Structures are given as structure tokens and as C-alpha cells.
Amino acid sequence: MRKTDMKLRFITTTAVLLMTAGYIHSAGPVYLDDSLPLETRVKDALSRMTTAEKIAIIHAQSKFSSPGVPRLGIPGIWCTDGPHGIRPDVLWDEWEQAGATNDSCVAFPALTCLAATWNPEMSALYGKSIGEEARYRNKNVLLGPGVNIYRTPLNGRNFEYMGEDPLLAAKMVVPYIKGVQENGVAACVKHYALNNQERDRDHVNVIIDDRTLHEIYLPAFKAAVTEGDIWSIMPGYNKYDGDHACENQTLLLDILKGDWGFDGVAISDWGAVHNTEKVASNGLDMEFGSWTNGLNWGASNAYDDYFLAKPYEKLISEGILPVEGLDDKAARVLRLIMQTEMNRNRPYGSLNSDEHYAAARKIGTEGIVLLKNENNLLPVTPGIKKILVVGENAIKMMTVGGGSSSLKVQRETLPLEGIRGNASGRGIEVAYERGYVGDVTGEYNGVKTGQDLGDSRTATQLIDDAVRAARDADMVIFVGGLNKSANQDSEGSDRLDFSLPYNQDAVIEALADANPNTVVVNLTGNAYAMPWKDKVAAIIQGWYIGSEAGNALADVIFGDANPSGKLPMTFAAALTDYSPHAANDSTMYPGAGGDVIYKEGLDIGYRHTDRLKPSRVNYAFGHGLSYTTFKLGKASAADKVFDGKGAFAIQVPVTNTGDMAGAEVVQAYVHDDKSSVYRPYKELKAFSKVNVKPGETVTVTLELDKSAFAFYDPESKLWTVEPGKFEVLIGNSSDNIATRIPVAVSEKLTWKDSEDI
Ligand code: BGC
């Protein structure tokens, strides 16, 4: 027999044997046959792998990738930050950008801005768009979205999250995840859990009661898993109850994989793993970003020394850790690979498309919050002929910096450019003055803005020049706030105080004295002190909007869009009006002796300020104005009694009483008249955003299921509804309740976290 014939015969015989044994179908090996159920394929692939191959796929091989199983033709995983755009590629083993020319992206608005839309449809658009960019760039895991709850306005990373309310964050996170994953890209919700400050984030130990954990800090993660069907999750750096989040049995095994039935991959935050036995046994599946041999910072190419690499393999071979644990992790990773890279039916994605810019602008415009608008100064009216723009943030690129969310954008329209562009079409002259010099740097991991923001004038000269120009203008638009440098809105450090930095308060006050038509536009991811609040005519909260920042801001300022954003966090008057800071108790923030104690329990944000004098809040959670006016009519419900089955539906008529089309967010807060346990005065339990034309009335239906009335009982570990009287307070802001509706709950209801509601 000729050599080639022998070879052919050998292949055919082997194939027949394998087919008979059920290993391969006519379409190829079982694990490659995507007509078969995912679990069958995962099981099959796993059964073919050696221990070394299983070990290899559960940890990194470079900064952002992990290997697949080359012998079986199973590809590896590529991760990317997240959460506002697709991060530029970095060198294999370094954080420095690789200098590629095909990795610039669209920067979408920061997640605070997305949350401020209060519109799950915007979340879906966001997820779809960023998912397409990730897919086009061949990334399998997008490291986002972030849903850590806004506990303190000093947290440097609040801009990457979705505000202070668990229900708002839960409702907004789910469509984002679905949109991303429809592209065959895994979303990775982060940072699970209680990573609510950057200061000491690597080791701070959070001490919190069980009820607060379940009612405030977990619901958005739970929704990501149980409603969003997310494929991966990122345990964070901090500790909870003495153990690092990545090594935390309660968070990972009991709650995430136990109660919520998570079948995806728990991916460590970069460098958040500390101990092989713990991390292997307590539910983490994949390790990334460790500096290496577990001892030294900076050693490179030491991936074999990862806690889940050779050290784990050794403990398995010595019989100290069970091989089943490794099998479970490897199976999860295989599942993710099959859902993403090995999904032949996923779409191709797209990058920097017109649609993505349009999405970024739409979401940004909808998330901008008009906080104040005295005498309807905005939108700019035809009488205005000359506008003076003042402030560093009008000319500063905000997409570079801030930590891992830093981007390399294809383009970014700055606020001054957006305002100039829009104004020129209306024959309005726009002048610019700097006003203050804040932070002139503009580089992150080698991505440079290339901007020269240096200005040698003294603070007094800068103010004098701005004031002189302000006197000569019909309107002044100050664009300031924070930025993406350390101790501002940035990963790795917290803000040092609640005030705006760089003398901005003095600049704003001087401008307001010089010109009554002063508008303040602040770009931040956090609340801040506003000593000038009553002196300026209008205030806009502009967040970080990304590539379309200038256009979105101009759309709102000139009235091409009617603002409809609502604050996703309380803008209190002073830092001490936030409960973690109320008592000036360092054990509550930043922590002492390694622990930070959440003594305030449930009372964060409006749950706390609802018990203070109204003057302690500058702008309440849920607040946001429009260029039109809305009237919320009397709420009605078909029933007065709710037995906990299905949903309690409430109808609220919303009338647009102004003369411009607009959107209003109807918010329903539940108040418990009498309870055996402490309850916040009211809690957001439903909301709906509705578009209404001038003169039109649209009836909104809000649905409350039993969870809207429940508290978590830490003794029984049951969600519990006590029968009795409740009231649903409905308004367009947490401090503007227009209509109330009583509801009597007829039954005592209890259920486990693991039961679907
Ligand atoms: C951040 C994560 C990020 C990761 C990878 C970490 O420092 O906390 O949010 O996804 O780095 O860049």
C-alpha cells in the first residue's frame, strides 16, 4: 500500500471509531458542532483536555488575553476595558499602549451619564453600540459595565458607575449587558462587590450588615446575573468580611454561584488575587493581571507563577485540592469561549461608524441634566448675539485619563467646538476665556491628547480677563467641573474634598457678578459643593460625554434637544450631608485599621437626606428640568389591595403643559407605613420615561411586584413582605412628589434570594 493510502485508511478508521464512540459527528468533533447543545459541547471539549491545558485556560498569558487549547483548535480569550469605549491595545506584557493604528474608538458617555437618562432603551443602544465596537476589534470580553453603588461623592470611580440607587442601577444594567452579548461579546459586570472607594482599594475590608448588603449593594449585580444572563463578572480588589472579593466564599460561592445560579466566569480584577488555596476553592474562575510570582512587583512573563497556574496545578497533583474544582473553572471558561469566539453565527461588528457617533450623541444628550434654569434663560434665544465661554473643561479632552477607562478616540468634539459650531449657524459670536488653569496634562499609558493647555497668567489675571469679557457678552457659559486626573474623577485615588478644584468657585462667582446671564456647565462624575448656586441663572450637569461631548452639550444649550436627564445621585449641600461623612467618623470613611464600616446601613443618598432639612440638598436624586413643563395627574390603581401575585399596576397621567415636546421620568417610591424593622422613608421601586407632545396627556403605567414592598431579613435570610399599609409616592423627582396612592398588602410573603420573583 502506498504511504498516502495508508495514511488515508488510518484517518478513516480513526474517524469511524470516534464517531462510533460518540466523539465526533459527521459535522466534526462534538465540541465544534454548534448544532448541539452548549453543555454537550463544553463537556466534550473538557473531556479531551489534559490537566495542563485546563490550567492554561484559567489564567492570563498576557495583560489582556488567555490562551485557548491550540491542540484542539479552541481559541483563547481577549479582554478589553470597558466600560465607555474599547481601550487601545496595550503591549503584550505592559500597560503601555501598543501604538497600533487601528484601535481608536468612539467614546460613549460615562455610565453616570447613561444612568442619568433613566431610560433602559438608551442602555440597550449603548450596549449594542459598544458591543459592536468590541466585536469588530475581536475582543471577547468587555470589562464593564460597572454598578458599584454611589456611597460617597469622594469615590474617584463613581463616573464609571450608575448612581446611588439599586433599582435604577439594576434596571439600567440589564439592557447594556444584553446589547453587548448579542454581538457574541461577553459583558463583565464589575467590581463585585462593595468596591465603593478607590482609597486603599487593594486591601480595605468592608464591614457591612447583611440586610444592607442585599438591599443596596447587591441588587444591580443580581440583576446582571439573573435578568441579564451575563457571561462574566469581575470580583474586585477590596475585602469583605475579612477576605478579598476574589477569594470570598460568601460573595462568590454562596451568593453568586449558589443563590443566583451564575454559570459564567468570575474573572479577577487585574492583580486582585492573593492566595492559591483560597482563590481556587472559593469560586474565582480566571486570574488576570497578577504581578507574577506572587511576591515581586514588576517581574514580567511570569504567567506560570500565577496563583491559578503552576501553584494550583501542584496542589491538585498533591491531592490537596480536588480536580473537580479545576474542571468546573475550565468548563466555565470553555462555555464563554463557545458563546463568543467560537460562535460562528455572531455578527461582525463595526467600529467608529456614523451610527455609533449618533448613539453616543443621543445618549449623551439624554443624560445631560438641567439642574436650574431661572427665567428660562436656556435654551439660547434669538436675542443673544454674543456668548462668552469660560473654563478649562471647554477645551480639555476628557477621554484620556481616569485609569482603565481611558480611551484613544478617533475624534472628540470639545464643548467649545460644539458651542461654536452650533452658534455659528445662528449668527451668534462666541468668545473664549480660560478663567482658571487646572490640570494641563493629557496622557495615559502613552496615549497623548497632544493638547497644549499651558497658560502663564496668574489666577487673578485669569479672573480679571474673564470678567472683562463677561461684561461684554450677552451670556456667559462657564464649562468646568472635575477631570480625569488623580484625586479628581479617576481610578486609583479618591477626591480629597467636596469642592470644585482650581479656584473655580471664585471664578464662577466673579462671572455671576459680572453678568446675570451666567450658565454653569459642570463636567464631572460626582456631586460637588455649589456655593454659587443661587447666584447663577442656570446650571447644567454635563458628566463626561465622550466623543460627542461638545455636540450633545450644544444640542441642549441651544434647544435642539429638550433636556430630560435626571440625577442618579443626590447633590447634597455639603460632604457631611452624605451619611458616611455625617459624623466625621474615619471608621466610616476612609476606614481605620484596615476596615471601613458601613454604619449608615441602608441610609445612603436620598435614603439619608430624606431625613434632613430640605436645605441640605442642592439638587435631589431624580431631579432634572425640561424646557417644557409637565403636570403629573392623580394616580389611580384598579385595586387597593395587593396579594403579592403578579404586579400592582398604577396609572399616572402626564400632561405636557408647555410648548415644546419633551420627556418626563415618572418615579414611584414606596413608603411603608408601619414595619417591624427600620425602613428608609421611601425607596425607588419603579420608573418610566415618557415622551409627551405639547398639550398632550399620556398615561404611564408603573408596575410594582412583591419585591417592591420587601426587605431582606438577615435572620431567616428571606426577602420578606409584611402585610399592612403602604403608600406609593409618585413624582418627577425624589423631592417633588405629585401624587400618592395607598396600597394594602394582604399577605405575609417570604422567599429566598434564589427563588425567581
Ligand atoms: C480595574 C478594572 C479594569 C482592569 C483592567 C483594574 O485596575 O479596576 O476595572 O477592568 O484594571 O484594566
Short mmCIF file of C-alpha atoms and ligand atoms in Angstrom, two decimals, residues 64 81 87 95 143 157 160 190-191 201 234 237 269-270 404 491, ligand 1:
data_model
loop_
_atom_site.label_atom_id
_atom_site.label_comp_id
_atom_site.label_asym_id
_atom_site.label_seq_id
_atom_site.Cartn_x
_atom_site.Cartn_y
_atom_site.Cartn_z
CA PHE A 64 -5.46 41.05 28.47
CA ASP A 81 -11.75 47.72 29.02
CA ARG A 87 -9.48 50.56 25.15
CA TRP A 95 0.25 48.56 30.29
CA LEU A 143 -14.72 44.67 31.10
CA ARG A 157 -14.55 55.94 40.20
CA GLU A 160 -17.89 54.59 35.80
CA LYS A 190 -17.71 44.93 37.90
CA HIS A 191 -16.45 45.33 40.65
CA ARG A 201 -8.99 49.74 47.37
CA MET A 234 -15.29 40.76 37.94
CA TYR A 237 -9.79 44.35 44.91
CA ASP A 269 -9.74 42.22 38.74
CA TRP A 270 -6.22 42.80 37.48
CA SER A 404 -8.52 51.78 32.87
CA GLU A 491 -9.36 55.23 39.22
C1 BGC B 1 -9.56 47.95 37.09
C2 BGC B 1 -10.59 47.22 36.25
C3 BGC B 1 -10.07 47.04 34.86
C4 BGC B 1 -8.75 46.27 34.92
C5 BGC B 1 -8.12 46.02 33.58
C6 BGC B 1 -8.20 47.29 37.02
O1 BGC B 1 -7.24 48.07 37.61
O2 BGC B 1 -10.00 48.02 38.43
O3 BGC B 1 -11.80 47.92 36.24
O4 BGC B 1 -11.01 46.39 34.07
O5 BGC B 1 -7.83 47.02 35.70
O6 BGC B 1 -7.65 47.19 33.04
#
